[in-house]
């Protein structure tokens, strides 16, 4: 069929809902009210727009007396964004990718905060909300939450299906094939790329991915892994364990991981010793750090307490001292867990702390960070 401006298809975010004998059709983003009808036969006729369908061909199926009404309905669905031109539904025309990234980020922050807020609301209301909403609209809290979950789950499944090709393209660009060995992986690199290493972080890193995915590297393909100021951004213990398990999987026997994290013990010492210079010097390193924070606010933010859900993975989720870091590394299966010093690795390849934007930060003569190395058995 020729695809012209009058060949229409339902937009991918169109929803059809049923409420007390009425059918509602709308999108997730339209500013117009949902199209509403009690005519259930109409749904069968509209269903043909699940695939690209010509406006004229669809109207021709109706008795002549109903065509004007049919055209009005299609016009409303078109204006509301539920029906779109099939030509426009093809490959996306030039998008302003930066603008979309920016908007997505804001939406994600809102979602993260909103999920938390709605949980607080629902806990506050108890069974009253279910009773009232179910009575008023026929759709209670549970079913609304299931619809939200289905939306998120659907998106995650579609994203999951994109992963392999996305990672494959990037690896091809980096010249890494499935037989690669002795790799050096810089995980959570931020904007600090180490030459000769595979630098991994979220977009736009050279290898852009969520590090909580299974990495696209074969078992035992890496000799060294460097993760500086990353662990404290992952949820403890679940995501940290999964991350370290993945590091263990890709390291070859005898391979070494170097982990750098903020040293919470130093922070506690500074707090109990009322060491104002420690906290003041944080502002030298991080100019955006609030100036009037109390010692406790400083300490807790450093240790990962009180983060807004909307900060997503930018905030600290946890803090580590040597004992706790040793415990998580050991539980993940690492051995020979040793404290190290700034640029003090016994392995030349791992003397890379200076590439990190934060691992070199100091107060007085001391570094903020805790440096630890651990080995995969074998
Ligand atoms: C404090 S920065 C450290 C950057 C760099 N390693 C350094 O030392 O300068 C933490 C980094 O972890 C990354 N990160 C946190 N969670 C992540 C995730 N789930 N997937 C990929 N990167 C993540 C962030 O994007 C950020 O670049």
mmCIF file of C-alpha atoms and ligand atoms in Angstrom:
data_model
loop_
_atom_site.group_PDB
_atom_site.id
_atom_site.type_symbol
_atom_site.label_atom_id
_atom_site.label_comp_id
_atom_site.label_asym_id
_atom_site.label_seq_id
_atom_site.Cartn_x
_atom_site.Cartn_y
_atom_site.Cartn_z
ATOM 1 C CA UNK A 1 0.000 0.000 0.000
ATOM 2 C CA UNK A 2 1.233 3.502 -0.792
ATOM 3 C CA UNK A 3 2.060 5.366 2.414
ATOM 4 C CA UNK A 4 0.824 8.954 2.113
ATOM 5 C CA UNK A 5 -0.149 11.529 4.706
ATOM 6 C CA UNK A 6 -3.635 9.986 4.897
ATOM 7 C CA UNK A 7 -2.342 6.516 5.691
ATOM 8 C CA UNK A 8 -2.708 6.322 9.447
ATOM 9 C CA UNK A 9 -1.580 4.064 12.267
ATOM 10 C CA UNK A 10 -2.010 4.141 16.042
ATOM 11 C CA UNK A 11 0.911 5.872 17.768
ATOM 12 C CA UNK A 12 3.095 3.505 19.827
ATOM 13 C CA UNK A 13 1.974 5.137 23.097
ATOM 14 C CA UNK A 14 -1.775 4.845 22.407
ATOM 15 C CA UNK A 15 -3.786 3.297 25.219
ATOM 16 C CA UNK A 16 -7.275 1.762 24.950
ATOM 17 C CA UNK A 17 -9.062 1.518 28.275
ATOM 18 C CA UNK A 18 -12.479 0.277 29.301
ATOM 19 C CA UNK A 19 -14.416 2.023 32.060
ATOM 20 C CA UNK A 20 -17.940 1.106 33.060
ATOM 21 C CA UNK A 21 -19.122 0.231 29.573
ATOM 22 C CA UNK A 22 -17.216 3.056 27.924
ATOM 23 C CA UNK A 23 -14.117 2.830 25.780
ATOM 24 C CA UNK A 24 -11.382 5.432 26.145
ATOM 25 C CA UNK A 25 -8.576 5.963 23.671
ATOM 26 C CA UNK A 26 -5.708 8.294 24.435
ATOM 27 C CA UNK A 27 -1.963 8.595 24.404
ATOM 28 C CA UNK A 28 0.442 9.050 27.283
ATOM 29 C CA UNK A 29 1.296 12.573 26.146
ATOM 30 C CA UNK A 30 -1.741 14.219 24.521
ATOM 31 C CA UNK A 31 -3.090 17.464 25.910
ATOM 32 C CA UNK A 32 -6.568 16.640 24.524
ATOM 33 C CA UNK A 33 -9.036 14.605 26.561
ATOM 34 C CA UNK A 34 -9.319 10.893 25.818
ATOM 35 C CA UNK A 35 -11.659 9.971 22.962
ATOM 36 C CA UNK A 36 -14.612 8.295 24.662
ATOM 37 C CA UNK A 37 -17.422 6.131 23.271
ATOM 38 C CA UNK A 38 -19.951 3.534 24.406
ATOM 39 C CA UNK A 39 -20.162 2.118 20.855
ATOM 40 C CA UNK A 40 -18.276 -1.150 21.177
ATOM 41 C CA UNK A 41 -18.634 -1.910 17.429
ATOM 42 C CA UNK A 42 -16.516 1.152 16.758
ATOM 43 C CA UNK A 43 -13.555 -0.514 18.442
ATOM 44 C CA UNK A 44 -13.517 -3.288 15.820
ATOM 45 C CA UNK A 45 -13.498 -0.713 13.032
ATOM 46 C CA UNK A 46 -10.776 1.385 14.666
ATOM 47 C CA UNK A 47 -8.737 -1.763 15.322
ATOM 48 C CA UNK A 48 -7.645 -1.817 11.679
ATOM 49 C CA UNK A 49 -5.379 1.168 12.422
ATOM 50 C CA UNK A 50 -3.152 -1.172 14.441
ATOM 51 C CA UNK A 51 -1.499 -1.528 11.015
ATOM 52 C CA UNK A 52 -1.045 1.263 8.457
ATOM 53 C CA UNK A 53 -4.477 1.904 6.913
ATOM 54 C CA UNK A 54 -5.634 4.442 4.368
ATOM 55 C CA UNK A 55 -8.185 6.926 5.690
ATOM 56 C CA UNK A 56 -10.339 6.621 2.537
ATOM 57 C CA UNK A 57 -10.259 2.810 2.570
ATOM 58 C CA UNK A 58 -11.329 2.754 6.233
ATOM 59 C CA UNK A 59 -14.177 5.233 5.690
ATOM 60 C CA UNK A 60 -15.344 3.302 2.628
ATOM 61 C CA UNK A 61 -16.088 0.337 4.905
ATOM 62 C CA UNK A 62 -18.757 2.307 6.783
ATOM 63 C CA UNK A 63 -22.345 2.730 5.610
ATOM 64 C CA UNK A 64 -22.520 6.099 3.766
ATOM 65 C CA UNK A 65 -24.656 7.609 6.539
ATOM 66 C CA UNK A 66 -21.920 6.937 9.137
ATOM 67 C CA UNK A 67 -18.947 8.240 7.156
ATOM 68 C CA UNK A 68 -19.098 11.868 8.321
ATOM 69 C CA UNK A 69 -19.175 10.724 11.970
ATOM 70 C CA UNK A 70 -16.344 8.267 11.234
ATOM 71 C CA UNK A 71 -14.265 11.058 9.679
ATOM 72 C CA UNK A 72 -14.853 13.240 12.759
ATOM 73 C CA UNK A 73 -13.663 10.483 15.076
ATOM 74 C CA UNK A 74 -10.535 9.914 13.015
ATOM 75 C CA UNK A 75 -9.911 13.651 12.974
ATOM 76 C CA UNK A 76 -10.128 13.825 16.789
ATOM 77 C CA UNK A 77 -7.842 10.822 17.229
ATOM 78 C CA UNK A 78 -5.425 12.446 14.843
ATOM 79 C CA UNK A 79 -5.422 15.767 16.656
ATOM 80 C CA UNK A 80 -4.974 14.001 19.980
ATOM 81 C CA UNK A 81 -1.925 12.194 18.629
ATOM 82 C CA UNK A 82 -3.450 8.696 18.967
ATOM 83 C CA UNK A 83 -3.485 8.289 15.186
ATOM 84 C CA UNK A 84 -0.403 9.410 13.341
ATOM 85 C CA UNK A 85 0.680 9.376 9.747
ATOM 86 C CA UNK A 86 2.151 5.953 8.958
ATOM 87 C CA UNK A 87 4.934 7.751 7.075
ATOM 88 C CA UNK A 88 5.913 9.583 10.287
ATOM 89 C CA UNK A 89 5.823 6.306 12.250
ATOM 90 C CA UNK A 90 8.706 4.925 10.200
ATOM 91 C CA UNK A 91 12.356 5.611 10.986
ATOM 92 C CA UNK A 92 12.438 8.657 13.218
ATOM 93 C CA UNK A 93 13.199 11.849 11.332
ATOM 94 C CA UNK A 94 16.177 13.922 12.456
ATOM 95 C CA UNK A 95 15.747 14.223 16.203
ATOM 96 C CA UNK A 96 17.337 16.786 18.365
ATOM 97 C CA UNK A 97 19.070 14.068 20.345
ATOM 98 C CA UNK A 98 20.496 16.408 22.961
ATOM 99 C CA UNK A 99 17.110 17.887 23.661
ATOM 100 C CA UNK A 100 15.579 14.419 23.977
ATOM 101 C CA UNK A 101 18.369 13.300 26.334
ATOM 102 C CA UNK A 102 17.800 16.372 28.450
ATOM 103 C CA UNK A 103 14.036 15.811 28.607
ATOM 104 C CA UNK A 104 14.442 12.102 29.357
ATOM 105 C CA UNK A 105 16.745 12.921 32.238
ATOM 106 C CA UNK A 106 14.193 15.291 33.729
ATOM 107 C CA UNK A 107 11.421 12.730 33.253
ATOM 108 C CA UNK A 108 13.522 10.063 34.953
ATOM 109 C CA UNK A 109 14.151 12.353 37.916
ATOM 110 C CA UNK A 110 10.430 13.082 38.149
ATOM 111 C CA UNK A 111 9.575 9.399 37.894
ATOM 112 C CA UNK A 112 12.071 8.432 40.586
ATOM 113 C CA UNK A 113 10.709 11.086 42.939
ATOM 114 C CA UNK A 114 7.069 10.398 41.968
ATOM 115 C CA UNK A 115 7.278 6.670 42.643
ATOM 116 C CA UNK A 116 8.574 7.466 46.096
ATOM 117 C CA UNK A 117 5.893 10.108 46.670
ATOM 118 C CA UNK A 118 3.061 7.864 45.532
ATOM 119 C CA UNK A 119 4.320 5.103 47.845
ATOM 120 C CA UNK A 120 4.218 7.564 50.769
ATOM 121 C CA UNK A 121 0.705 8.705 49.752
ATOM 122 C CA UNK A 122 -0.601 5.156 49.502
ATOM 123 C CA UNK A 123 0.906 4.156 52.819
ATOM 124 C CA UNK A 124 -0.759 7.220 54.289
ATOM 125 C CA UNK A 125 -4.187 6.355 52.867
ATOM 126 C CA UNK A 126 -4.178 2.630 53.625
ATOM 127 C CA UNK A 127 -7.252 0.758 52.284
ATOM 128 C CA UNK A 128 -9.256 3.992 51.929
ATOM 129 C CA UNK A 129 -7.584 4.819 48.587
ATOM 130 C CA UNK A 130 -8.369 1.418 47.108
ATOM 131 C CA UNK A 131 -12.026 1.604 48.209
ATOM 132 C CA UNK A 132 -12.584 5.146 47.000
ATOM 133 C CA UNK A 133 -10.776 4.903 43.665
ATOM 134 C CA UNK A 134 -12.326 1.542 42.833
ATOM 135 C CA UNK A 135 -15.765 2.964 43.723
ATOM 136 C CA UNK A 136 -15.342 6.158 41.714
ATOM 137 C CA UNK A 137 -13.676 4.867 38.587
ATOM 138 C CA UNK A 138 -13.836 1.080 38.744
ATOM 139 C CA UNK A 139 -10.027 1.010 38.829
ATOM 140 C CA UNK A 140 -8.512 0.666 42.272
ATOM 141 C CA UNK A 141 -4.960 1.270 43.440
ATOM 142 C CA UNK A 142 -3.744 -2.262 42.805
ATOM 143 C CA UNK A 143 -4.792 -2.253 39.170
ATOM 144 C CA UNK A 144 -3.304 1.175 38.596
ATOM 145 C CA UNK A 145 -0.006 0.043 40.096
ATOM 146 C CA UNK A 146 -0.066 -3.052 37.900
ATOM 147 C CA UNK A 147 -0.587 -0.853 34.842
ATOM 148 C CA UNK A 148 2.403 1.288 35.875
ATOM 149 C CA UNK A 149 4.513 -1.803 36.449
ATOM 150 C CA UNK A 150 3.489 -3.183 33.078
ATOM 151 C CA UNK A 151 4.548 0.096 31.448
ATOM 152 C CA UNK A 152 7.971 0.040 33.102
ATOM 153 C CA UNK A 153 8.397 -3.668 32.480
ATOM 154 C CA UNK A 154 7.476 -3.300 28.813
ATOM 155 C CA UNK A 155 10.037 -0.526 28.378
ATOM 156 C CA UNK A 156 12.729 -2.594 30.132
ATOM 157 C CA UNK A 157 12.012 -5.575 27.917
ATOM 158 C CA UNK A 158 12.270 -3.488 24.774
ATOM 159 C CA UNK A 159 15.509 -1.944 26.044
ATOM 160 C CA UNK A 160 16.818 -5.409 26.922
ATOM 161 C CA UNK A 161 16.270 -6.503 23.338
ATOM 162 C CA UNK A 162 18.429 -3.601 22.091
ATOM 163 C CA UNK A 163 21.382 -4.380 24.321
ATOM 164 C CA UNK A 164 23.284 -6.955 22.328
ATOM 165 C CA UNK A 165 23.349 -4.987 19.075
ATOM 166 C CA UNK A 166 24.166 -1.747 20.924
ATOM 167 C CA UNK A 167 27.136 -3.268 22.745
ATOM 168 C CA UNK A 168 28.227 -5.203 19.641
ATOM 169 C CA UNK A 169 28.467 -2.000 17.576
ATOM 170 C CA UNK A 170 30.549 -0.289 20.225
ATOM 171 C CA UNK A 171 32.906 -3.234 20.673
ATOM 172 C CA UNK A 172 33.404 -3.374 16.903
ATOM 173 C CA UNK A 173 34.287 0.341 16.959
ATOM 174 C CA UNK A 174 36.742 -0.299 19.797
ATOM 175 C CA UNK A 175 38.223 -3.243 17.907
ATOM 176 C CA UNK A 176 37.413 -5.745 20.659
ATOM 177 C CA UNK A 177 36.265 -9.161 19.459
ATOM 178 C CA UNK A 178 34.953 -12.120 21.412
ATOM 179 C CA UNK A 179 38.385 -13.760 21.473
ATOM 180 C CA UNK A 180 40.056 -10.745 23.115
ATOM 181 C CA UNK A 181 42.191 -11.553 26.164
ATOM 182 C CA UNK A 182 44.334 -9.651 28.690
ATOM 183 C CA UNK A 183 41.923 -6.721 28.570
ATOM 184 C CA UNK A 184 42.210 -3.771 30.922
ATOM 185 C CA UNK A 185 38.775 -2.527 31.960
ATOM 186 C CA UNK A 186 38.201 0.904 33.464
ATOM 187 C CA UNK A 187 34.706 0.650 34.941
ATOM 188 C CA UNK A 188 32.756 3.803 35.807
ATOM 189 C CA UNK A 189 35.390 5.925 34.067
ATOM 190 C CA UNK A 190 33.364 9.157 34.031
ATOM 191 C CA UNK A 191 35.054 11.533 31.595
ATOM 192 C CA UNK A 192 38.538 10.267 32.470
ATOM 193 C CA UNK A 193 39.594 7.845 29.771
ATOM 194 C CA UNK A 194 42.797 5.831 30.208
ATOM 195 C CA UNK A 195 44.623 5.160 26.932
ATOM 196 C CA UNK A 196 44.923 1.436 26.169
ATOM 197 C CA UNK A 197 42.044 0.594 28.518
ATOM 198 C CA UNK A 198 38.386 -0.087 27.717
ATOM 199 C CA UNK A 199 36.680 2.848 29.373
ATOM 200 C CA UNK A 200 33.154 1.999 30.484
ATOM 201 C CA UNK A 201 30.422 4.258 31.866
ATOM 202 C CA UNK A 202 26.997 5.473 30.849
ATOM 203 C CA UNK A 203 26.632 7.377 27.561
ATOM 204 C CA UNK A 204 28.746 8.988 26.117
ATOM 205 C CA UNK A 205 31.602 6.787 27.401
ATOM 206 C CA UNK A 206 33.669 4.922 24.775
ATOM 207 C CA UNK A 207 31.818 1.787 25.914
ATOM 208 C CA UNK A 208 28.487 3.185 27.043
ATOM 209 C CA UNK A 209 26.323 0.876 29.122
ATOM 210 C CA UNK A 210 24.693 0.357 32.473
ATOM 211 C CA UNK A 211 27.362 -1.383 34.513
ATOM 212 C CA UNK A 212 24.706 -3.455 36.213
ATOM 213 C CA UNK A 213 24.242 -5.323 32.924
ATOM 214 C CA UNK A 214 26.285 -8.408 32.284
ATOM 215 C CA UNK A 215 29.350 -6.938 30.581
ATOM 216 C CA UNK A 216 29.941 -7.944 26.948
ATOM 217 C CA UNK A 217 33.301 -9.578 27.765
ATOM 218 C CA UNK A 218 34.066 -13.275 27.731
ATOM 219 C CA UNK A 219 34.866 -15.036 31.011
ATOM 220 C CA UNK A 220 38.551 -14.660 31.944
ATOM 221 C CA UNK A 221 39.180 -12.073 29.233
ATOM 222 C CA UNK A 222 40.537 -9.290 31.455
ATOM 223 C CA UNK A 223 43.858 -9.004 33.277
ATOM 224 C CA UNK A 224 43.141 -5.803 35.202
ATOM 225 C CA UNK A 225 40.039 -3.908 36.305
ATOM 226 C CA UNK A 226 40.087 -0.379 37.703
ATOM 227 C CA UNK A 227 37.014 1.106 39.387
ATOM 228 C CA UNK A 228 37.555 4.480 41.012
ATOM 229 C CA UNK A 229 34.800 6.164 43.026
ATOM 230 C CA UNK A 230 32.159 3.854 41.596
ATOM 231 C CA UNK A 231 31.204 1.307 44.266
ATOM 232 C CA UNK A 232 29.679 3.956 46.521
ATOM 233 C CA UNK A 233 27.255 4.837 43.693
ATOM 234 C CA UNK A 234 25.774 1.319 43.669
ATOM 235 C CA UNK A 235 23.153 -0.011 46.079
ATOM 236 C CA UNK A 236 24.643 -2.064 48.897
ATOM 237 C CA UNK A 237 24.804 -5.018 49.084
ATOM 238 C CA UNK A 238 22.755 -6.294 46.120
ATOM 239 C CA UNK A 239 24.116 -4.249 43.225
ATOM 240 C CA UNK A 240 27.634 -4.098 44.646
ATOM 241 C CA UNK A 241 27.745 -7.900 44.927
ATOM 242 C CA UNK A 242 26.406 -8.336 41.405
ATOM 243 C CA UNK A 243 28.960 -5.821 40.076
ATOM 244 C CA UNK A 244 31.895 -7.488 41.845
ATOM 245 C CA UNK A 245 30.639 -10.916 40.722
ATOM 246 C CA UNK A 246 30.770 -9.676 37.152
ATOM 247 C CA UNK A 247 34.284 -8.307 37.670
ATOM 248 C CA UNK A 248 35.325 -11.728 38.971
ATOM 249 C CA UNK A 249 33.739 -13.455 35.969
ATOM 250 C CA UNK A 250 35.655 -11.423 33.391
ATOM 251 C CA UNK A 251 39.013 -11.454 35.197
ATOM 252 C CA UNK A 252 41.433 -14.211 34.302
ATOM 253 C CA UNK A 253 42.736 -16.352 37.209
ATOM 254 C CA UNK A 254 45.284 -14.185 39.019
ATOM 255 C CA UNK A 255 43.743 -11.042 37.492
ATOM 256 C CA UNK A 256 43.562 -7.989 39.748
ATOM 257 C CA UNK A 257 40.875 -5.429 40.523
ATOM 258 C CA UNK A 258 41.869 -2.033 41.948
ATOM 259 C CA UNK A 259 39.030 -0.342 43.804
ATOM 260 C CA UNK A 260 39.143 3.257 44.992
ATOM 261 C CA UNK A 261 36.350 4.641 47.177
ATOM 262 C CA UNK A 262 35.919 7.593 49.526
ATOM 263 C CA UNK A 263 37.468 6.566 52.846
ATOM 264 C CA UNK A 264 34.615 6.800 55.297
ATOM 265 C CA UNK A 265 36.838 6.040 58.262
ATOM 266 C CA UNK A 266 38.795 9.240 57.581
ATOM 267 C CA UNK A 267 35.543 11.093 57.361
ATOM 268 C CA UNK A 268 34.400 9.702 60.719
ATOM 269 C CA UNK A 269 37.748 10.671 62.269
ATOM 270 C CA UNK A 270 37.345 14.180 60.894
ATOM 271 C CA UNK A 271 33.837 14.355 62.307
ATOM 272 C CA UNK A 272 34.709 13.117 65.779
ATOM 273 C CA UNK A 273 37.943 15.147 65.840
ATOM 274 C CA UNK A 274 36.009 18.258 64.747
ATOM 275 C CA UNK A 275 38.461 18.646 61.870
ATOM 276 C CA UNK A 276 36.881 21.573 60.066
ATOM 277 C CA UNK A 277 39.701 21.710 57.550
ATOM 278 C CA UNK A 278 38.765 18.245 56.263
ATOM 279 C CA UNK A 279 35.266 19.374 55.416
ATOM 280 C CA UNK A 280 36.362 22.789 54.175
ATOM 281 C CA UNK A 281 38.811 21.152 51.805
ATOM 282 C CA UNK A 282 35.971 19.205 50.223
ATOM 283 C CA UNK A 283 34.807 22.471 48.753
ATOM 284 C CA UNK A 284 38.226 22.938 47.181
ATOM 285 C CA UNK A 285 37.788 19.617 45.406
ATOM 286 C CA UNK A 286 34.075 19.893 44.704
ATOM 287 C CA UNK A 287 33.246 23.550 44.189
ATOM 288 C CA UNK A 288 29.518 22.833 44.100
ATOM 289 C CA UNK A 289 29.558 21.400 47.646
ATOM 290 C CA UNK A 290 27.289 23.572 49.872
ATOM 291 C CA UNK A 291 29.218 26.064 51.938
ATOM 292 C CA UNK A 292 27.094 26.096 55.044
ATOM 293 C CA UNK A 293 26.797 22.331 55.536
ATOM 294 C CA UNK A 294 27.238 21.154 59.119
ATOM 295 C CA UNK A 295 29.908 18.519 59.803
ATOM 296 C CA UNK A 296 27.144 15.954 60.101
ATOM 297 C CA UNK A 297 25.496 16.915 56.807
ATOM 298 C CA UNK A 298 28.902 16.703 55.153
ATOM 299 C CA UNK A 299 29.653 13.342 56.674
ATOM 300 C CA UNK A 300 26.280 11.769 55.935
ATOM 301 C CA UNK A 301 26.225 12.936 52.327
ATOM 302 C CA UNK A 302 29.706 11.492 51.901
ATOM 303 C CA UNK A 303 28.582 8.204 53.441
ATOM 304 C CA UNK A 304 25.506 7.961 51.240
ATOM 305 C CA UNK A 305 22.742 8.840 53.689
ATOM 306 C CA UNK A 306 19.756 10.943 52.788
ATOM 307 C CA UNK A 307 20.112 10.983 49.015
ATOM 308 C CA UNK A 308 17.041 12.151 47.085
ATOM 309 C CA UNK A 309 15.692 9.351 44.867
ATOM 310 C CA UNK A 310 15.779 11.846 41.979
ATOM 311 C CA UNK A 311 19.585 11.986 42.072
ATOM 312 C CA UNK A 312 19.564 8.504 40.545
ATOM 313 C CA UNK A 313 23.043 7.071 40.233
ATOM 314 C CA UNK A 314 24.844 10.364 40.832
ATOM 315 C CA UNK A 315 24.407 10.172 44.593
ATOM 316 C CA UNK A 316 26.396 8.066 47.038
ATOM 317 C CA UNK A 317 24.418 5.031 48.150
ATOM 318 C CA UNK A 318 26.862 3.712 50.702
ATOM 319 C CA UNK A 319 30.222 4.251 52.362
ATOM 320 C CA UNK A 320 33.217 1.969 52.855
ATOM 321 C CA UNK A 321 35.966 1.514 55.356
ATOM 322 C CA UNK A 322 38.674 -1.091 54.813
ATOM 323 C CA UNK A 323 36.826 -3.747 56.810
ATOM 324 C CA UNK A 324 33.582 -3.421 54.827
ATOM 325 C CA UNK A 325 35.298 -3.211 51.459
ATOM 326 C CA UNK A 326 37.344 -6.294 52.351
ATOM 327 C CA UNK A 327 34.139 -8.087 53.310
ATOM 328 C CA UNK A 328 32.328 -7.397 50.010
ATOM 329 C CA UNK A 329 35.391 -8.279 47.943
ATOM 330 C CA UNK A 330 35.930 -11.464 49.892
ATOM 331 C CA UNK A 331 32.249 -12.469 49.644
ATOM 332 C CA UNK A 332 32.432 -11.930 45.897
ATOM 333 C CA UNK A 333 35.289 -14.478 45.765
ATOM 334 C CA UNK A 334 38.403 -12.277 45.714
ATOM 335 C CA UNK A 335 41.557 -13.133 47.652
ATOM 336 C CA UNK A 336 44.746 -11.297 48.607
ATOM 337 C CA UNK A 337 42.763 -8.177 49.468
ATOM 338 C CA UNK A 338 45.343 -5.516 50.338
ATOM 339 C CA UNK A 339 45.243 -1.859 51.163
ATOM 340 C CA UNK A 340 47.203 0.203 48.664
ATOM 341 C CA UNK A 341 48.202 3.859 48.425
ATOM 342 C CA UNK A 342 47.689 6.557 45.827
ATOM 343 C CA UNK A 343 49.592 5.426 42.703
ATOM 344 C CA UNK A 344 51.066 2.660 44.867
ATOM 345 C CA UNK A 345 50.007 -0.467 42.985
ATOM 346 C CA UNK A 346 52.647 -3.217 42.739
ATOM 347 C CA UNK A 347 51.367 -3.677 39.147
ATOM 348 C CA UNK A 348 52.644 -1.001 36.819
ATOM 349 C CA UNK A 349 49.510 -1.229 34.665
ATOM 350 C CA UNK A 350 47.375 -0.322 37.693
ATOM 351 C CA UNK A 351 49.262 2.862 38.583
ATOM 352 C CA UNK A 352 46.442 4.834 37.036
ATOM 353 C CA UNK A 353 44.886 6.706 39.976
ATOM 354 C CA UNK A 354 45.968 10.013 38.468
ATOM 355 C CA UNK A 355 43.546 9.480 35.592
ATOM 356 C CA UNK A 356 40.650 9.620 38.040
ATOM 357 C CA UNK A 357 39.111 13.045 38.543
ATOM 358 C CA UNK A 358 38.763 12.357 42.283
ATOM 359 C CA UNK A 359 41.198 9.658 43.456
ATOM 360 C CA UNK A 360 44.009 12.213 43.785
ATOM 361 C CA UNK A 361 41.989 14.621 45.934
ATOM 362 C CA UNK A 362 43.725 15.409 49.232
ATOM 363 C CA UNK A 363 43.212 17.315 52.428
ATOM 364 C CA UNK A 364 46.562 18.445 53.748
ATOM 365 C CA UNK A 365 48.971 15.638 53.006
ATOM 366 C CA UNK A 366 46.358 12.874 53.083
ATOM 367 C CA UNK A 367 44.146 11.472 50.344
ATOM 368 C CA UNK A 368 40.406 11.221 50.819
ATOM 369 C CA UNK A 369 40.292 7.841 49.192
ATOM 370 C CA UNK A 370 40.747 4.275 50.282
ATOM 371 C CA UNK A 371 42.813 2.296 47.764
ATOM 372 C CA UNK A 372 42.450 -1.484 47.725
ATOM 373 C CA UNK A 373 43.519 -4.270 45.389
ATOM 374 C CA UNK A 374 42.240 -7.838 45.252
ATOM 375 C CA UNK A 375 43.048 -10.868 43.150
ATOM 376 C CA UNK A 376 40.951 -13.515 41.479
ATOM 377 C CA UNK A 377 42.055 -16.921 42.790
ATOM 378 C CA UNK A 378 44.134 -19.084 40.488
HETATM 379 C C1 LIG B 1 32.161 9.878 40.974
HETATM 380 S S1 LIG B 1 32.117 9.354 39.311
HETATM 381 C C2 LIG B 1 33.764 8.693 39.144
HETATM 382 C C3 LIG B 1 34.286 8.797 37.762
HETATM 383 C C4 LIG B 1 35.710 8.312 37.555
HETATM 384 N N1 LIG B 1 35.880 6.922 37.881
HETATM 385 C C5 LIG B 1 36.688 9.115 38.371
HETATM 386 O O1 LIG B 1 37.227 8.573 39.336
HETATM 387 O O2 LIG B 1 36.875 10.291 38.048
HETATM 388 C C6 LIG B 1 31.094 7.883 39.342
HETATM 389 C C7 LIG B 1 30.838 7.334 37.958
HETATM 390 O O3 LIG B 1 30.121 6.108 38.076
HETATM 391 C C8 LIG B 1 29.219 6.044 36.984
HETATM 392 N N2 LIG B 1 28.122 5.117 37.285
HETATM 393 C C9 LIG B 1 27.397 5.016 38.417
HETATM 394 N N3 LIG B 1 26.469 4.062 38.286
HETATM 395 C C10 LIG B 1 26.611 3.556 37.030
HETATM 396 C C11 LIG B 1 25.952 2.544 36.292
HETATM 397 N N4 LIG B 1 24.929 1.857 36.803
HETATM 398 N N5 LIG B 1 26.381 2.277 35.039
HETATM 399 C C12 LIG B 1 27.413 2.976 34.496
HETATM 400 N N6 LIG B 1 28.069 3.941 35.146
HETATM 401 C C13 LIG B 1 27.666 4.233 36.398
HETATM 402 C C14 LIG B 1 28.712 7.460 36.840
HETATM 403 O O4 LIG B 1 28.180 7.695 35.552
HETATM 404 C C15 LIG B 1 29.992 8.257 37.109
HETATM 405 O O5 LIG B 1 30.680 8.569 35.928
#
